[in-house]
mmCIF file of C-alpha atoms and ligand atoms in Angstrom:
data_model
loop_
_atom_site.group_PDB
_atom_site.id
_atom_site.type_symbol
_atom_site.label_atom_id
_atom_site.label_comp_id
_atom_site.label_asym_id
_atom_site.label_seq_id
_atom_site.Cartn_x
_atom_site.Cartn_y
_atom_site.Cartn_z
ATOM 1 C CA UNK A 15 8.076 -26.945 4.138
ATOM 2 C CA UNK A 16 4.991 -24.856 3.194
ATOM 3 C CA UNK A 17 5.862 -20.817 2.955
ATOM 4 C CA UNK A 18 4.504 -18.435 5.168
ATOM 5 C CA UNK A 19 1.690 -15.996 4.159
ATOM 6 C CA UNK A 20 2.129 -12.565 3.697
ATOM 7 C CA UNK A 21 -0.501 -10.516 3.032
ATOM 8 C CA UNK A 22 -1.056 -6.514 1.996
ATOM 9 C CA UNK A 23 -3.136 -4.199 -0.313
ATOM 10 C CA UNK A 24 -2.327 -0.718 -1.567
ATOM 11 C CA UNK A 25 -5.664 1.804 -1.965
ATOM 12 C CA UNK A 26 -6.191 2.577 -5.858
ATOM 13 C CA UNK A 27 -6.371 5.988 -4.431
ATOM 14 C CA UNK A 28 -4.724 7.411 -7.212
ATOM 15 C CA UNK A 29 -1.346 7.313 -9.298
ATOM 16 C CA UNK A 30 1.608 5.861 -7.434
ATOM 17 C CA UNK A 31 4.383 7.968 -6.625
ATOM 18 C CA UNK A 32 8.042 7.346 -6.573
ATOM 19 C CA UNK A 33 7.621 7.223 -2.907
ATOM 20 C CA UNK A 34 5.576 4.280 -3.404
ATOM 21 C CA UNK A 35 7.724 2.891 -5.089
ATOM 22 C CA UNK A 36 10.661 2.658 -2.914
ATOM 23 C CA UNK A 37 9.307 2.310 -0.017
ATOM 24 C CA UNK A 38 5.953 -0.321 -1.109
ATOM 25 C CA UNK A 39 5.990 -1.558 -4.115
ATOM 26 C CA UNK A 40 9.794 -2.781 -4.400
ATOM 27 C CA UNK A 41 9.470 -4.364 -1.087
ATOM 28 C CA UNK A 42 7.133 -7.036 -2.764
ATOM 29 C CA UNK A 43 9.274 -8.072 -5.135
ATOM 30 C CA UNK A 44 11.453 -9.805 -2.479
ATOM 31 C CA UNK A 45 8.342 -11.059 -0.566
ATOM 32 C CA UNK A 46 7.202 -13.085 -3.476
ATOM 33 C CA UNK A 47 9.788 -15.047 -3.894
ATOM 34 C CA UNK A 48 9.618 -15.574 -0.140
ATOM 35 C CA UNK A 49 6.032 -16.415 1.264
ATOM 36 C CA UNK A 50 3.162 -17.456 0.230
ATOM 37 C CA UNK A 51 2.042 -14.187 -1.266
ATOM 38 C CA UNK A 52 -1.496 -12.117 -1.361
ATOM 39 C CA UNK A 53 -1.497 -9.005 -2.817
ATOM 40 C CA UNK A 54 -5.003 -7.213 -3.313
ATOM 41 C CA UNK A 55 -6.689 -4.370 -4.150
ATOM 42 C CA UNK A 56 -8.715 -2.624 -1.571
ATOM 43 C CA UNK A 57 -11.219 -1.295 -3.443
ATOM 44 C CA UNK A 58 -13.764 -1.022 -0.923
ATOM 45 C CA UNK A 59 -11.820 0.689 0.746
ATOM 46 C CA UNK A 60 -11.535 3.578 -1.104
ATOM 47 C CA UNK A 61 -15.496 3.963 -1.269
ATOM 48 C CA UNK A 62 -15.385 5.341 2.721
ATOM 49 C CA UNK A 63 -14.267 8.526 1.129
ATOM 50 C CA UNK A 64 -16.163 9.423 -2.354
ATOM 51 C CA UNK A 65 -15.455 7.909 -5.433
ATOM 52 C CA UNK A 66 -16.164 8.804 -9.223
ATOM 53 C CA UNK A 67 -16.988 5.489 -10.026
ATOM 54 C CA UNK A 68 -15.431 5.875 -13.404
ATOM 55 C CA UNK A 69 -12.376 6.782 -12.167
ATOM 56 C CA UNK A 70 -11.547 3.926 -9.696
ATOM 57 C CA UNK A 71 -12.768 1.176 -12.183
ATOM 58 C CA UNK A 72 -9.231 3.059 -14.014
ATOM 59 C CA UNK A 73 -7.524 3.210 -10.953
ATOM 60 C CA UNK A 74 -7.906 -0.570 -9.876
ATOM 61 C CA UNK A 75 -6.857 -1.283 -13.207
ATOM 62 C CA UNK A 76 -3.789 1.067 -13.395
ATOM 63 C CA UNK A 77 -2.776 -0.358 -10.179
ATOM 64 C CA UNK A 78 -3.006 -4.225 -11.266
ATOM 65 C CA UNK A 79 -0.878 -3.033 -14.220
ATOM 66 C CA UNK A 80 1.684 -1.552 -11.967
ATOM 67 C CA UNK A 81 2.339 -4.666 -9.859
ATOM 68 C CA UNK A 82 2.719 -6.784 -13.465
ATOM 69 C CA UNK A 83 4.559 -4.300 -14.277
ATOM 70 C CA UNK A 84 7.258 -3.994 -11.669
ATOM 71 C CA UNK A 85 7.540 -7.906 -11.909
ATOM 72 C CA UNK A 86 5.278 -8.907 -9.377
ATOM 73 C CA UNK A 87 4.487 -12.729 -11.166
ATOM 74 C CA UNK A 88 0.892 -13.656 -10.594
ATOM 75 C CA UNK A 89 1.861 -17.265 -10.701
ATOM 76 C CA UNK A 90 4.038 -16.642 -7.533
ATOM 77 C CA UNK A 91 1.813 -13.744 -5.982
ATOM 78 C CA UNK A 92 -2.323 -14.216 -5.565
ATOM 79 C CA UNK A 93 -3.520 -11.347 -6.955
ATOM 80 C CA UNK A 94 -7.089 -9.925 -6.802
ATOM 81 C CA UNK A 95 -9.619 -7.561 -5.846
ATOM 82 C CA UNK A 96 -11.276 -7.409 -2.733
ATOM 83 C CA UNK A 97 -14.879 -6.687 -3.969
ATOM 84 C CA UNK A 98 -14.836 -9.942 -5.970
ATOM 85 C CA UNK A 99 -15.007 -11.928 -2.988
ATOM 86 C CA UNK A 100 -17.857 -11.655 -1.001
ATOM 87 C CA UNK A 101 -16.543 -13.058 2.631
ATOM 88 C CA UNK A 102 -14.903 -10.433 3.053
ATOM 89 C CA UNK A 103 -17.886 -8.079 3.945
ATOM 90 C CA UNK A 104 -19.594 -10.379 6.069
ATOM 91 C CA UNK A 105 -16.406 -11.737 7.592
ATOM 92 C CA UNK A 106 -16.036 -7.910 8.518
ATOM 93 C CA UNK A 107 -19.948 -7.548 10.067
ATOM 94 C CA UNK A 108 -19.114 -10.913 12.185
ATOM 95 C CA UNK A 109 -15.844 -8.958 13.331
ATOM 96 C CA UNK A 110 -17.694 -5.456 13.791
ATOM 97 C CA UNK A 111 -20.030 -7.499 16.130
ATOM 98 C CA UNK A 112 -16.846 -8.850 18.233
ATOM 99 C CA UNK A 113 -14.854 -5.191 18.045
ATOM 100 C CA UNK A 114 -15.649 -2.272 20.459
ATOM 101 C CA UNK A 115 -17.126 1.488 19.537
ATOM 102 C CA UNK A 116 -14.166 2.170 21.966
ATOM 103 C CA UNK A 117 -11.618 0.965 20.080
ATOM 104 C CA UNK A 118 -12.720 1.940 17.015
ATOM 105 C CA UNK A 119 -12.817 5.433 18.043
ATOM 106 C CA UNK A 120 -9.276 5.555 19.310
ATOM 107 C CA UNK A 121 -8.017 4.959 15.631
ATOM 108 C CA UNK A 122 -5.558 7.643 14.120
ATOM 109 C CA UNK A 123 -6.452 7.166 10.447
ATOM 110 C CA UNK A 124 -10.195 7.614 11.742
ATOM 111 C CA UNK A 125 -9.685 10.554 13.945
ATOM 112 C CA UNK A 126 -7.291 12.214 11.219
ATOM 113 C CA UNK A 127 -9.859 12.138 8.449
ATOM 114 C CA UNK A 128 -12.951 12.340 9.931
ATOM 115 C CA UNK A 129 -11.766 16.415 11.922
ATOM 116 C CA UNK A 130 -12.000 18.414 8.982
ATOM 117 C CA UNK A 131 -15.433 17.114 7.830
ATOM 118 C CA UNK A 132 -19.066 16.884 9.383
ATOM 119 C CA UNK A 133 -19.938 14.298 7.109
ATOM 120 C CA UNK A 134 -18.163 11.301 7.222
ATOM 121 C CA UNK A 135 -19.404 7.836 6.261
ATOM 122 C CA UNK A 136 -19.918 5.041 8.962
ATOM 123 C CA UNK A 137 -17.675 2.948 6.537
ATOM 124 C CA UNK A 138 -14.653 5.413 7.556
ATOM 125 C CA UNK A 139 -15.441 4.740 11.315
ATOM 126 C CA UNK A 140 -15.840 0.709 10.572
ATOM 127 C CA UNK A 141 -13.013 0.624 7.913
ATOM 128 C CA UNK A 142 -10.688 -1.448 10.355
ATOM 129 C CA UNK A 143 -12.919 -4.410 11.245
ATOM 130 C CA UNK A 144 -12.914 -4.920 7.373
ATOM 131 C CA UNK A 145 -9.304 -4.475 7.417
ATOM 132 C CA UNK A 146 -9.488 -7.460 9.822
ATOM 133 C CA UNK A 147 -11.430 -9.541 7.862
ATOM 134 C CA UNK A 148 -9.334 -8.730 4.796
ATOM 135 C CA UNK A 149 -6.154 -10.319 6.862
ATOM 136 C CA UNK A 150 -7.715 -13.046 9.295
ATOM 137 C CA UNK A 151 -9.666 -14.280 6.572
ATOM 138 C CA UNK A 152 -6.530 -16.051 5.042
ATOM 139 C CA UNK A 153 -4.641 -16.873 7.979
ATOM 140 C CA UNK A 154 -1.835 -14.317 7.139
ATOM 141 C CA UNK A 155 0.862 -14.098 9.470
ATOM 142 C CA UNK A 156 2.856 -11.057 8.001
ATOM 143 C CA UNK A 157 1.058 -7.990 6.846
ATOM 144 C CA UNK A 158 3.525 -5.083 6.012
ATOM 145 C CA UNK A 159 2.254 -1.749 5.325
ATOM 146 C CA UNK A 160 3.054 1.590 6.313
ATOM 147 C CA UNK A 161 3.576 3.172 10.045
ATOM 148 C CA UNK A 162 0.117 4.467 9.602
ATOM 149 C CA UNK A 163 -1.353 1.457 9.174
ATOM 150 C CA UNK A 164 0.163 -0.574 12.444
ATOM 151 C CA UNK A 165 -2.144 0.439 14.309
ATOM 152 C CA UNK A 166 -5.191 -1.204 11.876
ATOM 153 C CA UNK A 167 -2.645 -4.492 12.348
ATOM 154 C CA UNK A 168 -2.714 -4.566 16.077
ATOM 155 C CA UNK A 169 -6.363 -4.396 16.214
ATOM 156 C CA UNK A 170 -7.072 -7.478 14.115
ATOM 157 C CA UNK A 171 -4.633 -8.758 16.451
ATOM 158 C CA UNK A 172 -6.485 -8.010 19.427
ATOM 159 C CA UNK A 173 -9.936 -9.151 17.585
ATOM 160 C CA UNK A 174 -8.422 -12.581 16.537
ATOM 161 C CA UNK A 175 -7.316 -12.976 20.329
ATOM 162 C CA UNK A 176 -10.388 -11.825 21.461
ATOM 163 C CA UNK A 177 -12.254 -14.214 19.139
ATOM 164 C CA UNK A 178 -9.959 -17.042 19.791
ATOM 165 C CA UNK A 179 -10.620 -17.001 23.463
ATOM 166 C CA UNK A 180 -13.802 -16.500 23.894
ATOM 167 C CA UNK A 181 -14.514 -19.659 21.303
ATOM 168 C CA UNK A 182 -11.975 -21.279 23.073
ATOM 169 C CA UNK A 183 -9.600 -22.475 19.490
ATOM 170 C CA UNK A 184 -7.199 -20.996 17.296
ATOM 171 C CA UNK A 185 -9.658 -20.071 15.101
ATOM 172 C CA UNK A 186 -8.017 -16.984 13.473
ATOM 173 C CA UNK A 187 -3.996 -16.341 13.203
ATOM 174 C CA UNK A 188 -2.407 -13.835 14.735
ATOM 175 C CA UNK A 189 -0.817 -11.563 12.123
ATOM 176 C CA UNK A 190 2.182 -9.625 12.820
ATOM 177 C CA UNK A 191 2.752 -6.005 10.985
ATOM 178 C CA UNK A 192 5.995 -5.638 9.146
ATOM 179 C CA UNK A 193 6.922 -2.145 8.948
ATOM 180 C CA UNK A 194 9.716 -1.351 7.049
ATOM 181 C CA UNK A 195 12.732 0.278 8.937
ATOM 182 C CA UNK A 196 13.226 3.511 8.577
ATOM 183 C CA UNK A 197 14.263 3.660 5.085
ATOM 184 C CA UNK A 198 14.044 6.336 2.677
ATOM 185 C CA UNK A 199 11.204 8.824 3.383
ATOM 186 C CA UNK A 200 11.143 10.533 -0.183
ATOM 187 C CA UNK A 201 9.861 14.438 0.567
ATOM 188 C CA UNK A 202 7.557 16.213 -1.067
ATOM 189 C CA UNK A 203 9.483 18.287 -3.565
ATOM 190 C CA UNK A 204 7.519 21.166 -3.289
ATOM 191 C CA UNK A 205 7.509 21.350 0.724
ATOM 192 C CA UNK A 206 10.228 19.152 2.090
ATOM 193 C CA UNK A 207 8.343 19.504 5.474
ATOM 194 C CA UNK A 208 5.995 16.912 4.529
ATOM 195 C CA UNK A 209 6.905 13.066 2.592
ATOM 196 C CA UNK A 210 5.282 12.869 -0.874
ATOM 197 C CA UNK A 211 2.212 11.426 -0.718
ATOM 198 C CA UNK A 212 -0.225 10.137 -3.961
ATOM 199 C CA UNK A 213 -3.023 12.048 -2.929
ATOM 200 C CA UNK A 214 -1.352 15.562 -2.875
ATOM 201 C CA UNK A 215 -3.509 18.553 -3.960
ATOM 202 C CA UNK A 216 -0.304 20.009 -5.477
ATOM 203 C CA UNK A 217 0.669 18.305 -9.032
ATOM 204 C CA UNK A 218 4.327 19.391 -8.612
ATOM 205 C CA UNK A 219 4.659 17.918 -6.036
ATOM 206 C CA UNK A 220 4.754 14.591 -6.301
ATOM 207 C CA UNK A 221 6.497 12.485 -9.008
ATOM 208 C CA UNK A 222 4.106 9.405 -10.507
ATOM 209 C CA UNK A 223 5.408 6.462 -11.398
ATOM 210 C CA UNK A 224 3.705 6.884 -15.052
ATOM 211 C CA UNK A 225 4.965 10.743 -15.571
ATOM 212 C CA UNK A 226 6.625 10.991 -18.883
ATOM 213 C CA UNK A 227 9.965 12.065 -19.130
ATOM 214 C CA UNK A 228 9.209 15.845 -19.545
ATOM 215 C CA UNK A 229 6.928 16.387 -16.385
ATOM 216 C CA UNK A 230 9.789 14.815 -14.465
ATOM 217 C CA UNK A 231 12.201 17.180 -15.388
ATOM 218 C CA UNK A 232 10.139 19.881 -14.936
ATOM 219 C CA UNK A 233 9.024 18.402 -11.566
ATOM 220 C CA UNK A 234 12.565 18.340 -10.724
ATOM 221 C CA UNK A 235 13.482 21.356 -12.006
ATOM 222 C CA UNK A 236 11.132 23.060 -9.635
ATOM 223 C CA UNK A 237 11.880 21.256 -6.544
ATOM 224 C CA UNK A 238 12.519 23.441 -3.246
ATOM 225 C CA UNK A 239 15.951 23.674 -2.165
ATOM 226 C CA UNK A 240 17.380 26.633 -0.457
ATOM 227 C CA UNK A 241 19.653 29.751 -1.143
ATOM 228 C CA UNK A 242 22.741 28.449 0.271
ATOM 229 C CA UNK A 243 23.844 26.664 -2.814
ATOM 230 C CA UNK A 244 25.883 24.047 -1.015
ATOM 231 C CA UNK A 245 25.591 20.643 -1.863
ATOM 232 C CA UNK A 246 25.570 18.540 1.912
ATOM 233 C CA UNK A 247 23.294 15.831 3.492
ATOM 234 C CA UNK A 248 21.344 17.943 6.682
ATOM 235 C CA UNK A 249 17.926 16.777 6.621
ATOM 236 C CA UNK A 250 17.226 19.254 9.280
ATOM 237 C CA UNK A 251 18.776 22.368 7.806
ATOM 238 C CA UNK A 252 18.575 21.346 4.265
ATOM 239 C CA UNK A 253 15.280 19.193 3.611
ATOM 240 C CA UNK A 254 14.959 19.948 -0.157
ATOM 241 C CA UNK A 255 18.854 18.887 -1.059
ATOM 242 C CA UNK A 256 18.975 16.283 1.607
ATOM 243 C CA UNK A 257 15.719 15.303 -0.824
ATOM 244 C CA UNK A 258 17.518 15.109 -3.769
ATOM 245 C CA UNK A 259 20.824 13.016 -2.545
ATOM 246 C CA UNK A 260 18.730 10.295 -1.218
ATOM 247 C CA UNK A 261 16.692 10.014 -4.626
ATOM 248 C CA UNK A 262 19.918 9.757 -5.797
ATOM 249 C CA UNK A 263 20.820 6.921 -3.517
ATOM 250 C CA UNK A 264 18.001 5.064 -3.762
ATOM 251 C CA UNK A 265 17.575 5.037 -7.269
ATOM 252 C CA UNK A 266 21.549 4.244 -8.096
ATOM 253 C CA UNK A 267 22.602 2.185 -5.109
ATOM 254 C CA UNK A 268 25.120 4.115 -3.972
ATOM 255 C CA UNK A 269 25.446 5.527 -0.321
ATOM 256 C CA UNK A 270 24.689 9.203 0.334
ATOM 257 C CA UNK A 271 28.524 9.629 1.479
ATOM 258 C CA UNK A 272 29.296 8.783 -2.162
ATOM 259 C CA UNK A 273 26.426 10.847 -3.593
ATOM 260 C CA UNK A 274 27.592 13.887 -1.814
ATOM 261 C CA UNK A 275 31.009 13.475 -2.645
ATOM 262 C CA UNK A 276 29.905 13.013 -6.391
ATOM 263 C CA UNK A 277 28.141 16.335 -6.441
ATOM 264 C CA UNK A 278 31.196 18.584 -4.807
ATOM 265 C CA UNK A 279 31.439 21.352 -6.843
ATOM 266 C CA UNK A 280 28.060 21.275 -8.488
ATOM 267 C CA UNK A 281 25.091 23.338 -8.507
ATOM 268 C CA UNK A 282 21.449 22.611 -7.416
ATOM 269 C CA UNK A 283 20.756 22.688 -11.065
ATOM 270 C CA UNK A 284 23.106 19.802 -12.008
ATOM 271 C CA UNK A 285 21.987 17.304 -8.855
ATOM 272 C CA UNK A 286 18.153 18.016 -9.729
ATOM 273 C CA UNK A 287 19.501 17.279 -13.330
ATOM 274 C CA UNK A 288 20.622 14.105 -12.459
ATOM 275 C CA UNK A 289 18.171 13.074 -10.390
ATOM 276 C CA UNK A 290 15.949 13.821 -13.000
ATOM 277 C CA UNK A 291 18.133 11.173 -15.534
ATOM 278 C CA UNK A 292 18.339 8.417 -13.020
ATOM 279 C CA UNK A 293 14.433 8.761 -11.960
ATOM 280 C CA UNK A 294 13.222 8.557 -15.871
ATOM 281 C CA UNK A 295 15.790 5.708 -16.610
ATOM 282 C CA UNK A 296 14.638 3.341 -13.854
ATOM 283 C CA UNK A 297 10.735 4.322 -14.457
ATOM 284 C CA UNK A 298 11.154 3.778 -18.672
ATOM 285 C CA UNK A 299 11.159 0.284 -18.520
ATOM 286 C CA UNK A 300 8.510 0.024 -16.169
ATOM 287 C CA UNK A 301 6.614 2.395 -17.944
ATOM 288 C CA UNK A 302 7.029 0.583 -21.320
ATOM 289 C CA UNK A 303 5.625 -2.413 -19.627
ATOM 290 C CA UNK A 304 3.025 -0.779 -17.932
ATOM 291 C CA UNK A 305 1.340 0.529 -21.425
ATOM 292 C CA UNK A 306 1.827 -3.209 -22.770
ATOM 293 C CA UNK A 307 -0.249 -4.863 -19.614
ATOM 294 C CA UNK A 308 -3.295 -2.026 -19.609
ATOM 295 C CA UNK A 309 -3.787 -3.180 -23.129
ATOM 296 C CA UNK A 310 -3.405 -7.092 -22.460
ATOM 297 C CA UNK A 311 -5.707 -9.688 -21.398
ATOM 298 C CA UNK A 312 -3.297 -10.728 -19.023
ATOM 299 C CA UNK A 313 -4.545 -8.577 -15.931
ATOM 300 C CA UNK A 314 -7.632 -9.661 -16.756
ATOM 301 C CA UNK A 315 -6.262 -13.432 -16.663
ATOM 302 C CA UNK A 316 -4.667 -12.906 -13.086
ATOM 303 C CA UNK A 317 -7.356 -11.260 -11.207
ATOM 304 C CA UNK A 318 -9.562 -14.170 -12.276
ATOM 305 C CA UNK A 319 -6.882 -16.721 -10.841
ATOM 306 C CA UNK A 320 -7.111 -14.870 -8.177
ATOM 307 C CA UNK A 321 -10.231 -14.272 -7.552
ATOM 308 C CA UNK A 322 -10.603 -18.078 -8.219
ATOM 309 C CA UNK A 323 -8.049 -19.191 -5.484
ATOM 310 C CA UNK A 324 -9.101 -16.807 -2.786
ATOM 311 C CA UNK A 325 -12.697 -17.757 -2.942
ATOM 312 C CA UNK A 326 -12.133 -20.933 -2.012
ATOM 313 C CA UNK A 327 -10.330 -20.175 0.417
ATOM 314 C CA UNK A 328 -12.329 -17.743 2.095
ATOM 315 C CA UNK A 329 -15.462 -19.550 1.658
ATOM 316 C CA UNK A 330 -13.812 -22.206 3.948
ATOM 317 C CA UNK A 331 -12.824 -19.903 6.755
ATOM 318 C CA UNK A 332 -15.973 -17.738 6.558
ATOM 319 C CA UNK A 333 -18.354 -21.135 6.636
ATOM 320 C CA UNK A 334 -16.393 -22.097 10.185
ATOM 321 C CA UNK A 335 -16.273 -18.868 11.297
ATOM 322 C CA UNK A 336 -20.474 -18.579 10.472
ATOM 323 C CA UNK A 337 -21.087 -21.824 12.089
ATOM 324 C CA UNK A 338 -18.612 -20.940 15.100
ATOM 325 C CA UNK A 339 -20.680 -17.822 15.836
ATOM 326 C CA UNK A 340 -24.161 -19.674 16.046
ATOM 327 C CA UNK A 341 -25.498 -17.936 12.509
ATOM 328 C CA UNK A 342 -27.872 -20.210 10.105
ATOM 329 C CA UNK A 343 -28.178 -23.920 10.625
ATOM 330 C CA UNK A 344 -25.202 -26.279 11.471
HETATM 331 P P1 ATP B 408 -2.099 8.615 0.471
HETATM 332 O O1 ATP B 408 -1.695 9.947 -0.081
HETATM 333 O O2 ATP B 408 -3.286 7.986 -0.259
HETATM 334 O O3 ATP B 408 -2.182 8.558 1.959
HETATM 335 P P2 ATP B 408 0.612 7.677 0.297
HETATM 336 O O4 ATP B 408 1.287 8.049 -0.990
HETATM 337 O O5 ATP B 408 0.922 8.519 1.490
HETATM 338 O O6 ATP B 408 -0.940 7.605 0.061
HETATM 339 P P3 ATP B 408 0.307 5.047 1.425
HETATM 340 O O7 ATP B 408 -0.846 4.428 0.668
HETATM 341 O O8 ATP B 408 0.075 5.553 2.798
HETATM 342 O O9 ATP B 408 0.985 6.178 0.525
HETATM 343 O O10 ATP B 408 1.511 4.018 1.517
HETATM 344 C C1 ATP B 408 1.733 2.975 0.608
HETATM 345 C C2 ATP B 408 3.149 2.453 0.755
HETATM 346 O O11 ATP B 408 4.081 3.409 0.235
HETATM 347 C C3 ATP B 408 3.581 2.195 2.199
HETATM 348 O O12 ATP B 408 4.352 1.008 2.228
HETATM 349 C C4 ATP B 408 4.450 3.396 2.564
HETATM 350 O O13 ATP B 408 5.458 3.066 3.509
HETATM 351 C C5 ATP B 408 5.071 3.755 1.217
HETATM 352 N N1 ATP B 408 5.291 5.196 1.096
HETATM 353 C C6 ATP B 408 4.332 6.143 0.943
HETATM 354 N N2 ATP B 408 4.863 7.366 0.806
HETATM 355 C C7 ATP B 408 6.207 7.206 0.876
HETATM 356 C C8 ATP B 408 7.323 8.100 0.793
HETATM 357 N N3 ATP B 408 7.143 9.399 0.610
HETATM 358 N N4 ATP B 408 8.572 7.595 0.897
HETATM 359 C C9 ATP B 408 8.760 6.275 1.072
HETATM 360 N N5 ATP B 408 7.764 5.369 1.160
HETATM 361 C C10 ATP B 408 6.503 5.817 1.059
HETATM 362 N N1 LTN B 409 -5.728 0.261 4.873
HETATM 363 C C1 LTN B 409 -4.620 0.028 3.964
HETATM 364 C C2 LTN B 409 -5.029 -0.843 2.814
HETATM 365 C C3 LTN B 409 -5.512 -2.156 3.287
HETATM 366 C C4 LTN B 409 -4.682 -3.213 3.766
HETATM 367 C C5 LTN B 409 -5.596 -4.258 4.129
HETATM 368 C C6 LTN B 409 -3.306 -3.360 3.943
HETATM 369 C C7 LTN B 409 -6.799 -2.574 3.357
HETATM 370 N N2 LTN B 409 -6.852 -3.848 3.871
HETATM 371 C C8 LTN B 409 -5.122 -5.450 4.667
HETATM 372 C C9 LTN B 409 -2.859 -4.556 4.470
HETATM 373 C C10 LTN B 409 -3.755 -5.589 4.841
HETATM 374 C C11 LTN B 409 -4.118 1.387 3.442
HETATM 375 O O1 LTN B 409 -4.854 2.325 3.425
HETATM 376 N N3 LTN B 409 -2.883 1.448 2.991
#
């Protein structure tokens, strides 16, 4: 029996964090093995908010090299970049033209990022009907991403719904958001209020998966706790600890009952310490072969495969979809 397709992106919106890490990237390394797999770069995207062009030629790159890797295995996983395949722009004006300024407007991502700013770009208002096309384009039935995203899920939904019924087939698949359950939320270290995030303003922050091994102890070393000096798991009362033991968790395997019961008797300064040692010796290897596949040829090699594969794929959607609609000649 042919495996089900799975399909998600991650913005090269900067460095990912360890937060990223546990609770995106790692996830994939399961789904590969699992569905039929497509794994792309967003790329435009990220060009609703300004770019420096420069920058996010690096950052697409950076990423690519991040899923190799981590062990995502391009001969299991399609892996490319959206911008090198042009149906999915004018898949995304076809679905613009069957979406609603109504329902575009109710859209938390849009709403959240357009407040603070008078000028915003139409793509940021639009930015979900190309969302759409990136999913219904390849008839992907899972799409897991982040809470934020759901809602961007549910209205490709409703547009493939809306398209299939008023051309009366299945023309596009349904796709179904996968959000993880709530797992680890790693906080920022810096204010446990908030969860770390790669675009913070603050560099201490946030740990990258590519800091070397000195900016992680610092990083570490610095993180917010609180005066009480008592190591116990209150993610209420004690954010910045609480923090801390569930790095610890996540990064070792073991539970947080057996974390806290590891660090009786120690101080703050031994836990961030440790933290610290298990961070840096799960991020070395990756590391090590994330400076070996920026200098390869093999990104290169799997974002052409990629880009090869999808194509075709697209091309045959897109050309019903075109026909479907009533644009060109039949
Ligand atoms: P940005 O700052 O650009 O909004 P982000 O770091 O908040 O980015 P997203 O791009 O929103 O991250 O999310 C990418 C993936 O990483 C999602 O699957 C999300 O669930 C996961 N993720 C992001 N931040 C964390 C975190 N602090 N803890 C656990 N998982 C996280
Ligand atoms: N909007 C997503 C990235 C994204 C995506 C997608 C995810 C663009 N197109 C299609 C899944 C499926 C984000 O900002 N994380």
């Amino acid at each position: 029996m042919s495996k089900e397709r799975l399909l998600t992106g991650l913005q090269p919106s900067g460095a990912l964090t360890i937060g990223n890490y546990i609770g995106g990237v790692k996830r994939l390394l399961k789904y590969q093995d699992e569905y039929d797999t497509f794994l792309f770069v967003p790329d435009m995207h990220a060009i609703t908010v300004t770019q420096d062009p420069a920058l996010l030629h690096k950052r697409i790159k950076e990423l690519v090299a991040i899923y190799l890797a981590v062990g995502i295995d391009p001969k299991k996983v399609h892996l490319y970049i959206q911008s090198e395949n042009l149906y999915h722009a004018n898949l995304s004006w076809i679905l613009e033209c069957h979406s609603y300024f109504g329902e575009m407007s109710r859209m938390h991502q849009f709403k959240e990022k357009s407040k603070n700013h008078e000028n915003f770009t139409c793509g940021l208002f639009t930015y979900p009907a190309l969302m759409a096309a990136d999913i219904l384009l390849y008839d992907a039935k899972y799409v897991p991403t982040g809470a934020d995203q759901k809602q961007h899920v549910e209205l490709a939904r409703n547009i493939a719904d809306r398209f299939n019924s008023r051309y009366g087939k299945e023309y596009f698949v349904k796709p179904e958001p996968v959000i993880p359950e709530v797992g680890a939320r790693i906080r920022d270290l810096q204010d446990p209020s908030k969860k770390m995030s790669k675009s913070t303003d603050n560099p201490k922050a946030s740990v990258f998966m590519t800091d070397d091994e000195k900016s992680i102890r610092k990083k570490f070393a610095s993180a917010v706790t609180d005066s009480d000096g008592k190591i116990c798991f209150d993610e209420e009362n004690k954010p910045g600890v609480s923090n801390l033991l569930t790095l610890y968790s996540v990064f070792t395997g073991l539970k947080i009952d057996e974390v806290v019961a590891k660090f009786q008797g120690s101080g703050y300064g031994d836990l961030k310490n440790e933290v610290a040692n298990v961070v840096i010796d799960t991020m070395k290897p990756i590391q090590d072969k994330y400076k070996y596949y920026l200098e390869s040829t093999e990104i290169d090699e799997a974002l052409d495969e990629g880009r090869e594969f999808t194509n075709k794929i697209a091309k045959e959607k897109y050309e019903i979809i075109r026909n479907v609609v009533g644009l060109g000649r039949n």
